[in-house]
PDB file of C-alpha atoms in Angstrom:
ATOM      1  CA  UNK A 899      14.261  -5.745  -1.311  1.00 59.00           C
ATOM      2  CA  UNK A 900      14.354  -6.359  -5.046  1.00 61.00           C
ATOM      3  CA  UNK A 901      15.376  -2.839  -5.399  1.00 72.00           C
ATOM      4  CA  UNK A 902      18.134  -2.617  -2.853  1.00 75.00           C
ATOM      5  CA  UNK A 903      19.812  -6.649  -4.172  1.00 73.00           C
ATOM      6  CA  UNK A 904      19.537  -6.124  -7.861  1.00 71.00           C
ATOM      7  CA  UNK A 905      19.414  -2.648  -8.820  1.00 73.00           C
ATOM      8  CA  UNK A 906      21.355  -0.830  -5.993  1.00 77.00           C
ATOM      9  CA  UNK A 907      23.414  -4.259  -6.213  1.00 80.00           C
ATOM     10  CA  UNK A 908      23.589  -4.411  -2.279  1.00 82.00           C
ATOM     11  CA  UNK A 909      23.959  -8.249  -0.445  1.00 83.00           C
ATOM     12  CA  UNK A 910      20.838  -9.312   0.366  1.00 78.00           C
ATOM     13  CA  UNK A 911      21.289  -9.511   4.078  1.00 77.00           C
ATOM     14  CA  UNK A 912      22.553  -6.291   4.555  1.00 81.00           C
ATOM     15  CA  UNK A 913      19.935  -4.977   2.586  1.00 79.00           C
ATOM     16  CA  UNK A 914      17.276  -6.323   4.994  1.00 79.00           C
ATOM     17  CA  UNK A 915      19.373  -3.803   7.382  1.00 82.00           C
ATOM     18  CA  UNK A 916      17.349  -0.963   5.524  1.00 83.00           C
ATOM     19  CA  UNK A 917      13.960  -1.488   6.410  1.00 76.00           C
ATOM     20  CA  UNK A 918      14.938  -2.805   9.834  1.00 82.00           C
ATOM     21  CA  UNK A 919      16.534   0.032  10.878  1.00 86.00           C
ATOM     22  CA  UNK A 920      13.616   2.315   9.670  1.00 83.00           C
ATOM     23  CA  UNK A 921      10.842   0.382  11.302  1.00 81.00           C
ATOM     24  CA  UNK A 922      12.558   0.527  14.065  1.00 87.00           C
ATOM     25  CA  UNK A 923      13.641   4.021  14.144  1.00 89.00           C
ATOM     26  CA  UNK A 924       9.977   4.370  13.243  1.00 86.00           C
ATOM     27  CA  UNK A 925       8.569   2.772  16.183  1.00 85.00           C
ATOM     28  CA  UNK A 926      10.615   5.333  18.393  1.00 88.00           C
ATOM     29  CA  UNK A 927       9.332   8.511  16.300  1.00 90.00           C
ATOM     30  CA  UNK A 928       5.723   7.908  16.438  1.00 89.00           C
ATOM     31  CA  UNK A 929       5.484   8.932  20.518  1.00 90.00           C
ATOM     32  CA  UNK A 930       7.924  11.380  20.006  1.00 92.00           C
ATOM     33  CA  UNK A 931       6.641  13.182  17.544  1.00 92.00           C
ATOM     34  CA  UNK A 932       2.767  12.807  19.441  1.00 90.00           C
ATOM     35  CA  UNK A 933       4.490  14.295  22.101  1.00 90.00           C
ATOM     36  CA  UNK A 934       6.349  17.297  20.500  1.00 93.00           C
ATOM     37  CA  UNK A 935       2.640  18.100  18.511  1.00 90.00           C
ATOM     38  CA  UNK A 936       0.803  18.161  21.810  1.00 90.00           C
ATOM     39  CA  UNK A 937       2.796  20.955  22.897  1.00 90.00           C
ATOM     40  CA  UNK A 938       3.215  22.860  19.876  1.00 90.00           C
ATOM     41  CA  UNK A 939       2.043  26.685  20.311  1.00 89.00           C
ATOM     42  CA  UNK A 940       1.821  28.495  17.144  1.00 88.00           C
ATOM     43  CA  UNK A 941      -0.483  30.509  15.237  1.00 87.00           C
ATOM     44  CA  UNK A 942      -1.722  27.175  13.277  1.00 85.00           C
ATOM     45  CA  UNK A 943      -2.707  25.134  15.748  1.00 85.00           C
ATOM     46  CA  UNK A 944      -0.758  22.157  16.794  1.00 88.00           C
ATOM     47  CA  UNK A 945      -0.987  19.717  13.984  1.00 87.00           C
ATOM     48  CA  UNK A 946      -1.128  21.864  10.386  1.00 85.00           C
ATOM     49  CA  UNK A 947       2.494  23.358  10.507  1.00 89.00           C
ATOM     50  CA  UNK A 948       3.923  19.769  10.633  1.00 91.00           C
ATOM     51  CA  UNK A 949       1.793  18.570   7.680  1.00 87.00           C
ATOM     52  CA  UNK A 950       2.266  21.683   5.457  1.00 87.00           C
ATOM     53  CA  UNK A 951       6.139  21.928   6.473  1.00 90.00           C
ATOM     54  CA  UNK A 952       6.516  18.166   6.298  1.00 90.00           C
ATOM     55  CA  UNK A 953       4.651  16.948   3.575  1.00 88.00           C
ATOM     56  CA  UNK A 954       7.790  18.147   0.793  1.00 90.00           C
ATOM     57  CA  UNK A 955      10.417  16.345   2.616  1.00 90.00           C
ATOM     58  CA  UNK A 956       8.234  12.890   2.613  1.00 87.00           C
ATOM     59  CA  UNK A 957       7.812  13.383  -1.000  1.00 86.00           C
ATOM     60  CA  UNK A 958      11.462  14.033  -1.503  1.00 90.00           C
ATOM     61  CA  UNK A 959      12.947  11.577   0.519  1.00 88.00           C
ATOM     62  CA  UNK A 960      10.384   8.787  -1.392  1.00 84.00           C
ATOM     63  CA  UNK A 961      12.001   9.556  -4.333  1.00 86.00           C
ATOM     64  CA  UNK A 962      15.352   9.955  -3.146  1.00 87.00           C
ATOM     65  CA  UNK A 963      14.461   6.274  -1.387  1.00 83.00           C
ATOM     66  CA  UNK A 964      14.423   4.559  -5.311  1.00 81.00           C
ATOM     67  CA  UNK A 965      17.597   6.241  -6.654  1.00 85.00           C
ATOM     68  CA  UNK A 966      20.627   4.752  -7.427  1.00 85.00           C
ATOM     69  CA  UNK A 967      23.773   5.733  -5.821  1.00 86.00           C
ATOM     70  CA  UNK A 968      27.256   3.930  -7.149  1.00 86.00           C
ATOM     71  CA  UNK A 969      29.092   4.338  -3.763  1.00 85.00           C
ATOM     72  CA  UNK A 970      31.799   2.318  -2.796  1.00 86.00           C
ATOM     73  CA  UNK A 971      32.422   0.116  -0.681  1.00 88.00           C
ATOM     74  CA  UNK A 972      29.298  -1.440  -0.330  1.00 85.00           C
ATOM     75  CA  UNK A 973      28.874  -0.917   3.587  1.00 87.00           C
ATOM     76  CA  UNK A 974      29.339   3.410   2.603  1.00 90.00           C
ATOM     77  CA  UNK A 975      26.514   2.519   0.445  1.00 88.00           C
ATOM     78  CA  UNK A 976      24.172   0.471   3.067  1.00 88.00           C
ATOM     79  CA  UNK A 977      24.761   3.662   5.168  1.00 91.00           C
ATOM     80  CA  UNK A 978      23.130   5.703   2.489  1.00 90.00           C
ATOM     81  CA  UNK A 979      20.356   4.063   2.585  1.00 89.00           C
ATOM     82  CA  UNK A 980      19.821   3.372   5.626  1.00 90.00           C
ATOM     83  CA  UNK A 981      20.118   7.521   6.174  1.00 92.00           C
ATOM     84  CA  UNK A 982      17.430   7.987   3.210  1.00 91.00           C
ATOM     85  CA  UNK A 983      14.953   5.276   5.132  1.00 89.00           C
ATOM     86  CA  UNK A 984      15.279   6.866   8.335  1.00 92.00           C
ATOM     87  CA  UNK A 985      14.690  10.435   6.872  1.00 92.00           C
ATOM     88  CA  UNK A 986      11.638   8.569   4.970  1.00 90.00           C
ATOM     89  CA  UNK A 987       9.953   6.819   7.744  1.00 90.00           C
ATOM     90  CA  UNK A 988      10.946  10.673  10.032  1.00 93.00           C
ATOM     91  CA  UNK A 989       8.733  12.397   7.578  1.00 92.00           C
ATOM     92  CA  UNK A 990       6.102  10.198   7.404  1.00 89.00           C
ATOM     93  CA  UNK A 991       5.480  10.205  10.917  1.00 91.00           C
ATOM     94  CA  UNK A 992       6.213  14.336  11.010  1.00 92.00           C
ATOM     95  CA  UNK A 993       3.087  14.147   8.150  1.00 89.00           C
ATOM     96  CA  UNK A 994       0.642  11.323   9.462  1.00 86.00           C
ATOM     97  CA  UNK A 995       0.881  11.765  13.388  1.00 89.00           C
ATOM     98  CA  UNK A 996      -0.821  15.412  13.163  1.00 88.00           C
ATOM     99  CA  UNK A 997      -2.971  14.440  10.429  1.00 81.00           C
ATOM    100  CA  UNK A 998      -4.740  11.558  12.626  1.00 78.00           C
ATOM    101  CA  UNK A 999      -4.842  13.846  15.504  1.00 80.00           C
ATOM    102  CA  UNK A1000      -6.330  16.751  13.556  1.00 76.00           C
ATOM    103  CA  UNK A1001     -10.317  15.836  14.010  1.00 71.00           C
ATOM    104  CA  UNK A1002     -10.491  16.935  17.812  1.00 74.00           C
ATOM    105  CA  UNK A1003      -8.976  19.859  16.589  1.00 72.00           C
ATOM    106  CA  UNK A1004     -11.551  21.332  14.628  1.00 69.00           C
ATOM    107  CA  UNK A1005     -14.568  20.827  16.824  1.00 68.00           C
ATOM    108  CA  UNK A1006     -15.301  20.103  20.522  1.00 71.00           C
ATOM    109  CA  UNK A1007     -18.468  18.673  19.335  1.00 74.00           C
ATOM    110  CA  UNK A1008     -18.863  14.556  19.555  1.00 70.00           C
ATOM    111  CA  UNK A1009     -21.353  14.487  16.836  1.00 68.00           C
ATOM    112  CA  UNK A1010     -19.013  16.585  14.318  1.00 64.00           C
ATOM    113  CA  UNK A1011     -15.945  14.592  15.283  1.00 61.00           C
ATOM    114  CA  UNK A1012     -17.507  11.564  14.503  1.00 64.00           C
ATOM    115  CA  UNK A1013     -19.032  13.260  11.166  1.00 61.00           C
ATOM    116  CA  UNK A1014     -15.401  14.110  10.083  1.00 60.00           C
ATOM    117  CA  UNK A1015     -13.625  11.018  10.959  1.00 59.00           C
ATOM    118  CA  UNK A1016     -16.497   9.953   8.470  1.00 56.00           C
ATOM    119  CA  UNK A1017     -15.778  11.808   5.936  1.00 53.00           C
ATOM    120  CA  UNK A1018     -11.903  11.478   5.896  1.00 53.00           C
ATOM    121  CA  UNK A1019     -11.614   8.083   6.063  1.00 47.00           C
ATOM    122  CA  UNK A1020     -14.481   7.485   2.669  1.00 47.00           C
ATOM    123  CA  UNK A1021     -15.319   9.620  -0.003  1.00 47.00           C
ATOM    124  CA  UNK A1022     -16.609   7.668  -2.743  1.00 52.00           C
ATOM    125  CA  UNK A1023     -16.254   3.934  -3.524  1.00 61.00           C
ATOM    126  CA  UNK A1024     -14.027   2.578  -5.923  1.00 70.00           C
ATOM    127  CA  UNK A1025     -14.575  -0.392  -8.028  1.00 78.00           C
ATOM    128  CA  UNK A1026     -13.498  -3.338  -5.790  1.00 85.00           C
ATOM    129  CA  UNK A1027     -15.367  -5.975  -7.948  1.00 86.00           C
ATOM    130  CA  UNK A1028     -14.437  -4.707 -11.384  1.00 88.00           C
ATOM    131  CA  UNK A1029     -10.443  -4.080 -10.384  1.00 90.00           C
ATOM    132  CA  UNK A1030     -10.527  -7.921  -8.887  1.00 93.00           C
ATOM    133  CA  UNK A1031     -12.139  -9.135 -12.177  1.00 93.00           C
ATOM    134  CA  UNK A1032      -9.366  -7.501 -13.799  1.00 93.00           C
ATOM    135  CA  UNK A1033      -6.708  -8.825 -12.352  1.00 96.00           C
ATOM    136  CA  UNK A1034      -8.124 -12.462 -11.905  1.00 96.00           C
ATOM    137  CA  UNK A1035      -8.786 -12.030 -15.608  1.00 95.00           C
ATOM    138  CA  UNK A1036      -5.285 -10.895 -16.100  1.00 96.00           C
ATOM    139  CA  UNK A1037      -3.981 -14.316 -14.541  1.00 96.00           C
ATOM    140  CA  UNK A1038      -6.070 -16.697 -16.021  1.00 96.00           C
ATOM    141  CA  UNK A1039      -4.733 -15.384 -19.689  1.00 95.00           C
ATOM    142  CA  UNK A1040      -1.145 -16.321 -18.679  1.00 93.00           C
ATOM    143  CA  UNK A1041      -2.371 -19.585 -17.615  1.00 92.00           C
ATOM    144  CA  UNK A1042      -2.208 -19.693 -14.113  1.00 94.00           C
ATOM    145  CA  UNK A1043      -3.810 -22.692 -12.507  1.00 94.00           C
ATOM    146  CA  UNK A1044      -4.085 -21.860  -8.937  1.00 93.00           C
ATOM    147  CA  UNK A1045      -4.411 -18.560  -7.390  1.00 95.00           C
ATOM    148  CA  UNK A1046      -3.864 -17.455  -3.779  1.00 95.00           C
ATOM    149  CA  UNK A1047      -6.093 -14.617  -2.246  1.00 96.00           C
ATOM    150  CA  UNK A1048      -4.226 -12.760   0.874  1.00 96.00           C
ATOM    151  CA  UNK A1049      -6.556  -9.944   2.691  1.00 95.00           C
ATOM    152  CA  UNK A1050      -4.347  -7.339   3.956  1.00 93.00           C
ATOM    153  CA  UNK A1051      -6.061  -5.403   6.481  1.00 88.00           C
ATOM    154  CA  UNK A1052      -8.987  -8.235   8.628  1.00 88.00           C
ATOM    155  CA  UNK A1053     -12.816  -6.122   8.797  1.00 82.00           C
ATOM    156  CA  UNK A1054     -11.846  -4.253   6.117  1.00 85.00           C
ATOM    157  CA  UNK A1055     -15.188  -4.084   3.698  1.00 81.00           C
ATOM    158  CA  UNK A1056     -13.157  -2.986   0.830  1.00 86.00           C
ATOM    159  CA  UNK A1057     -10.609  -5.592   1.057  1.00 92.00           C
ATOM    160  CA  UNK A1058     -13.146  -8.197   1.522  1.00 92.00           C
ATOM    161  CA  UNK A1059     -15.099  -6.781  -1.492  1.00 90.00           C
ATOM    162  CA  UNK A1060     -11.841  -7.577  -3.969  1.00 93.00           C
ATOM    163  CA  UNK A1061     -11.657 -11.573  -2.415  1.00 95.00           C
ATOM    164  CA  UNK A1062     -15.414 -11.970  -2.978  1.00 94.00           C
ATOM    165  CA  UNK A1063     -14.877 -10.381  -6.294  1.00 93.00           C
ATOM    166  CA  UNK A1064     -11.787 -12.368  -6.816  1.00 96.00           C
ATOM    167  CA  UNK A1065     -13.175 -15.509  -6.238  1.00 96.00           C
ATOM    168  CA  UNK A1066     -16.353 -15.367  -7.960  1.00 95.00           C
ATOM    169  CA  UNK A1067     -14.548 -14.126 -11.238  1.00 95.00           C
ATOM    170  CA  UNK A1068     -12.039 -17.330 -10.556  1.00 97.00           C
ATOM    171  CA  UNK A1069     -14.327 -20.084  -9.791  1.00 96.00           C
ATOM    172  CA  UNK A1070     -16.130 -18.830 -13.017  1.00 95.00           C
ATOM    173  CA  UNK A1071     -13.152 -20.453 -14.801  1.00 95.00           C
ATOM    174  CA  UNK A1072     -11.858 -22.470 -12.365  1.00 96.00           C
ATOM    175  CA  UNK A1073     -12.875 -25.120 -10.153  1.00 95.00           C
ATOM    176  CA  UNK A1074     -13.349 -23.721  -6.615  1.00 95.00           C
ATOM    177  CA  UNK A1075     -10.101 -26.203  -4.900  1.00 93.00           C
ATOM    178  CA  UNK A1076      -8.045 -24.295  -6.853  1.00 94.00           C
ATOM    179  CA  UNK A1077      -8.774 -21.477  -5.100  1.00 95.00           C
ATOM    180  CA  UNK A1078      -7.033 -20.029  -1.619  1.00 93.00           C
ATOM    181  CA  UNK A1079      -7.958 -17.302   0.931  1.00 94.00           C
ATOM    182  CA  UNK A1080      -5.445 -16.349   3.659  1.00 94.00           C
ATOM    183  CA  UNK A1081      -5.008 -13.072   5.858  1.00 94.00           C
ATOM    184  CA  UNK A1082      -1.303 -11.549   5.523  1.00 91.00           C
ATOM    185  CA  UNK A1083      -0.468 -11.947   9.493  1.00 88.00           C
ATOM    186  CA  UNK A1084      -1.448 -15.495   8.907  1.00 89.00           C
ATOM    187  CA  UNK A1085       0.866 -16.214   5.887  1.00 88.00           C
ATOM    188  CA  UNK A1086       4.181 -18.272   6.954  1.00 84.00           C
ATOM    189  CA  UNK A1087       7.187 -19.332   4.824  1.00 81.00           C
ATOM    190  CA  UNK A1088       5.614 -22.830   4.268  1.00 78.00           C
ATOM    191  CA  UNK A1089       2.346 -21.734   2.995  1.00 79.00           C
ATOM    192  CA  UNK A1090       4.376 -19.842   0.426  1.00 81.00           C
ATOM    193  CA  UNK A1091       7.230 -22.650  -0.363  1.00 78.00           C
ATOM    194  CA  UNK A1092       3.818 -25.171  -0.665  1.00 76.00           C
ATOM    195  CA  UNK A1093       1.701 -23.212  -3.203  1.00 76.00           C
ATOM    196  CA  UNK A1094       4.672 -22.114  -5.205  1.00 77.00           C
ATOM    197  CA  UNK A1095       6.247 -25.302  -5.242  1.00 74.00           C
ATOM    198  CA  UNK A1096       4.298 -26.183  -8.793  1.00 72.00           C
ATOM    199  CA  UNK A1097       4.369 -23.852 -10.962  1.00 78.00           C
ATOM    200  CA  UNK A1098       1.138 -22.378 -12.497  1.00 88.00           C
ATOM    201  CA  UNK A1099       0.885 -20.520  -9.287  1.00 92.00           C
ATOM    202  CA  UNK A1100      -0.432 -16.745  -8.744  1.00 94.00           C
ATOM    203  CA  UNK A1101      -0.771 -14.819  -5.484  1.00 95.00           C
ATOM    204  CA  UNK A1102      -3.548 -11.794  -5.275  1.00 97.00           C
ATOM    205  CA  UNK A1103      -3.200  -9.193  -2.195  1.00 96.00           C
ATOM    206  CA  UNK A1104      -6.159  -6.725  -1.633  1.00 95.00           C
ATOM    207  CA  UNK A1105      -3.768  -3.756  -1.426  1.00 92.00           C
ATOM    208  CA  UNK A1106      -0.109  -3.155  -2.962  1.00 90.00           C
ATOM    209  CA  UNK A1107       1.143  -2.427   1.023  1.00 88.00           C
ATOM    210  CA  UNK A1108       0.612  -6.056   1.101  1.00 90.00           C
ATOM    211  CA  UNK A1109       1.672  -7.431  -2.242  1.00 92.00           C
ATOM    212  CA  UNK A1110       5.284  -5.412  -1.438  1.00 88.00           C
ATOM    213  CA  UNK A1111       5.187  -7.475   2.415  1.00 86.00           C
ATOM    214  CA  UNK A1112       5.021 -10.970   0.050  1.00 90.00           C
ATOM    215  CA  UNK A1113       7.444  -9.816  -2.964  1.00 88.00           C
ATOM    216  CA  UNK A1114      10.176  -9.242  -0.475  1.00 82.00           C
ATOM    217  CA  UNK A1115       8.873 -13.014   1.457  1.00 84.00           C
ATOM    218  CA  UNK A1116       9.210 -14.573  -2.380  1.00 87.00           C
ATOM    219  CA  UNK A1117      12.146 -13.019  -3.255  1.00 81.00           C
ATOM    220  CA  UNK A1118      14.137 -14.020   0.511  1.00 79.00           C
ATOM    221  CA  UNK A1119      12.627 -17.664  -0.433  1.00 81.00           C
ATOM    222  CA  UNK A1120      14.699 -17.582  -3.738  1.00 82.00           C
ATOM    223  CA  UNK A1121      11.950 -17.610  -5.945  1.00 85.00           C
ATOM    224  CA  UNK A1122      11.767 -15.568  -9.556  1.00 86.00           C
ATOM    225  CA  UNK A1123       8.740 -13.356 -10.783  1.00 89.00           C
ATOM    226  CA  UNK A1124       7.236 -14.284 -12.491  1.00 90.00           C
ATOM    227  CA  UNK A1125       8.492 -17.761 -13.694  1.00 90.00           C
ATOM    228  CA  UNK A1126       8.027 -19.692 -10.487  1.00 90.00           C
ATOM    229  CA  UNK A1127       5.097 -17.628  -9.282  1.00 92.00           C
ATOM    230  CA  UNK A1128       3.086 -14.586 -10.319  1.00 94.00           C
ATOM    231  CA  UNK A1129       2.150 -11.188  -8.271  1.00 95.00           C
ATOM    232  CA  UNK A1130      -0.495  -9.234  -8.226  1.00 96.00           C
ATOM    233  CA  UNK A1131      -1.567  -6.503  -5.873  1.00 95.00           C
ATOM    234  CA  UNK A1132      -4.396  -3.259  -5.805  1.00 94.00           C
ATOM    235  CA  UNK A1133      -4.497   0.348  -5.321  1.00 88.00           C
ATOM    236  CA  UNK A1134      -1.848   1.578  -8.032  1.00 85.00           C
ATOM    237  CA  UNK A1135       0.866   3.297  -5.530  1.00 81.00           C
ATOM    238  CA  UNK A1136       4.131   4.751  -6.703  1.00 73.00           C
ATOM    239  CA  UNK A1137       5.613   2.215  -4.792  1.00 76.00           C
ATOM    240  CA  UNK A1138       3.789  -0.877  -6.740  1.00 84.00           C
ATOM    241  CA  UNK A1139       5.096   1.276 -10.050  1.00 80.00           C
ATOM    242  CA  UNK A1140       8.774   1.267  -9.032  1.00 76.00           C
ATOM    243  CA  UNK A1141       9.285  -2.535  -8.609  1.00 83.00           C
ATOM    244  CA  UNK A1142       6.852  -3.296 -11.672  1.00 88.00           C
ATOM    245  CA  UNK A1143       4.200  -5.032  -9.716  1.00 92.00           C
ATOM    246  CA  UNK A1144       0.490  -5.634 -11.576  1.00 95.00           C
ATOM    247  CA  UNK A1145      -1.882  -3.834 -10.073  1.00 94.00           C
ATOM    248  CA  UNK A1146      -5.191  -1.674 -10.562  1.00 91.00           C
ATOM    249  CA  UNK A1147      -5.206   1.947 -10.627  1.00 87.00           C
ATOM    250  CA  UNK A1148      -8.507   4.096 -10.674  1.00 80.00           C
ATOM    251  CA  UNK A1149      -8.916   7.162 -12.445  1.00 73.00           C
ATOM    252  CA  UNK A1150      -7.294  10.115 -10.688  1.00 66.00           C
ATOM    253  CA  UNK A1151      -9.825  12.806 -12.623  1.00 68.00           C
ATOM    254  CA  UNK A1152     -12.683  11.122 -11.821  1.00 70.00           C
ATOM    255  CA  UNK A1153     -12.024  10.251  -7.981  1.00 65.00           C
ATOM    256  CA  UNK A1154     -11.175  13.925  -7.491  1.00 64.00           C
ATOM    257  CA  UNK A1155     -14.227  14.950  -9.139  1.00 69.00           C
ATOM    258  CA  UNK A1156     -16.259  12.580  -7.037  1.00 67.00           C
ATOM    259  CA  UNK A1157     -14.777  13.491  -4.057  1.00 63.00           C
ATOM    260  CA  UNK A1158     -15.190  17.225  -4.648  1.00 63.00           C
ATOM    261  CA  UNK A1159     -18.964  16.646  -5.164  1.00 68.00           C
ATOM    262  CA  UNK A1160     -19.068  14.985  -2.246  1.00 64.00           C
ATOM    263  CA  UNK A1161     -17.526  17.648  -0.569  1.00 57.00           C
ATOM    264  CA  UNK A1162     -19.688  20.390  -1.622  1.00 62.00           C
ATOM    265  CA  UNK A1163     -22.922  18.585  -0.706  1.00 67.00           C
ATOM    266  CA  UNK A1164     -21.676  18.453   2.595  1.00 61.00           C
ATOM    267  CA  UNK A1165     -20.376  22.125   3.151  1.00 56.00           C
ATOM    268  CA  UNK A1166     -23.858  23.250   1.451  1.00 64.00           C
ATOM    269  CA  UNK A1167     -26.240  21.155   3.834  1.00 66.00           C
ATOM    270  CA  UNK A1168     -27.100  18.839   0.922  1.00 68.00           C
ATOM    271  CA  UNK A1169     -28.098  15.139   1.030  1.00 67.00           C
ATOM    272  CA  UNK A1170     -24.701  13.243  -0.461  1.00 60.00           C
ATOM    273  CA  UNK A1171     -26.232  11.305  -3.996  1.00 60.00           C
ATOM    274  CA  UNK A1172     -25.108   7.811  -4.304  1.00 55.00           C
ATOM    275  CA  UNK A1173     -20.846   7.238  -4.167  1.00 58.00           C
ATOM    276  CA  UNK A1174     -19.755   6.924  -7.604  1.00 63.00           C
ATOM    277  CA  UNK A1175     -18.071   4.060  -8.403  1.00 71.00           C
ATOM    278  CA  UNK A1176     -14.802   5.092  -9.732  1.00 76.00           C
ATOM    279  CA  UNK A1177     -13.896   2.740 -12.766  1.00 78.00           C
ATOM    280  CA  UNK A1178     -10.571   0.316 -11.911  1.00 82.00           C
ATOM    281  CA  UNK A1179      -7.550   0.022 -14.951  1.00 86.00           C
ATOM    282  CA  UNK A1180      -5.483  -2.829 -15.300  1.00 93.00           C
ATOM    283  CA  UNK A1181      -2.111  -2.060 -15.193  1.00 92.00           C
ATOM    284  CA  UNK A1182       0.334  -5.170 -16.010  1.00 93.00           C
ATOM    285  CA  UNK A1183       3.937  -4.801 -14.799  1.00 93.00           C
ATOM    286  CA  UNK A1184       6.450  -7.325 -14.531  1.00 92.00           C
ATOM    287  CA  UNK A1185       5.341  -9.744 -12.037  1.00 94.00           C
ATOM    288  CA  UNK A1186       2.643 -11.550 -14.059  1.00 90.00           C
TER     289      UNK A1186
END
């Protein structure tokens, strides 16, 4: 939203037209394009032509997503846009549909479906604790006196890693009141206009998916980054790199090596060693 209001210098409520119209056009594509992959005959199976094929356009169309076009009038403009989002959210699903129904297409075999849904959902283990102590150690040097912990995705052992990690390397400094734990679908409008209504006030979200979800709520809410509140988020996407948000990113060498490893012991029989802990950076943008 930031993007769209101050840098493609579009009114804020017909920016909000942008993402609407792409979730929405989204919601419609997903079935659609399960449907149209089900009954795909080719020489590649049913799934692997649309990632290989698609996979160009979704990186394109991200890109194209964050450029600035001086268009006039402004509604030409919102049309744009709103043709960039839909071709963004069009080749995401085109990519990710096939690739979650790829498993049962490699193997009849329960067991080795269950193996691989294993092994492409985890790899190796990233630093949760160390990238949480990072960032809460980030705040605490620009003085912030109250921090706000949102968990993204609920059961999710990673995400709850970073708030355990995140509170423990707060209360260390802090006293413990000063310290607040919500999930995102929980998080309203008031809980936002309350803690930000001092300042001194940071919010921390397990995952920069989330920490874009609550720049756009503090932005709608009038509020400036990071003078009436701070932003922090984790992962280190392209995304979170665009808009300047602080984050943690993880050493791309070393979680490829790791992951490779990993990936041999398993096509050579071998018992997996211990997951590596890949090492967490802190990267500070403008929202702290």
């Amino acid at each position: 939203m930031f993007f769209l209001t101050d840098v493609a210098a579009i009114p804020p409520v017909l920016a909000a037209w942008v993402f609407s119209v792409g979730r929405i056009w989204d919601a419609f594509s997903d079935p659609l394009m399960g449907h149209i992959s089900d009954r795909t005959k080719s020489p590649w199976g049913r799934r692997r032509p649309y990632i290989l094929f698609g996979a160009p356009f979704l990186g394109l169309s991200f890109i194209l997503l964050w450029q600035q076009y001086n268009i006039e009038p402004t509604i030409l403009k919102l049309l744009v846009y709103c043709g960039i989002s839909i071709l963004f959210f069009t080749s995401f699903t085109v990519v990710a549909v096939p690739y979650a129904s790829l498993v049962p297409e490699l193997t009849l075999d329960y067991d080795e479906r269950t193996s691989f849904s294993g092994w492409k959902g985890a790899s190796v283990h990233v630093d949760n604790a160390g990238g949480s102590a990072a960032i809460t150690g980030h705040l605490l040097e620009r003085n912030v006196t109250r921090l706000l912990f949102v968990q993204v995705q609920r059961e999710h052992l990673g995400h709850e890693e970073r708030g355990k990690a995140a509170q423990a390397s707060w209360c260390s400094k802090r006293s413990v009141e000063t310290f607040s734990f919500c999930y995102l679908d929980e998080m309203t409008d008031l809980q936002i206009r309350e803690f930000t209504a001092d300042a001194g006030g940071a919010i921390f979200c397990s995952n920069d998916d989330g920490a874009l979800l609550v720049w756009q709520k503090l932005l709608s809410a009038g509020l400036k980054l990071p003078e009436q509140v701070r932003l922090a988020g984790f992962d280190g996407t392209l995304a979170a790199g665009a808009i300047g948000l602080t984050t943690v990113v993880f050493d791309g060498s070393a979680l490829a090596e790791a992951g490779m490893n990993i990936l041999l012991d398993k096509m050579a029989g071998r018992k997996t060693k211990a997951h590596r802990k890949i090492p967490a950076r802190l990267r500070a943008g403008t929202t702290t």
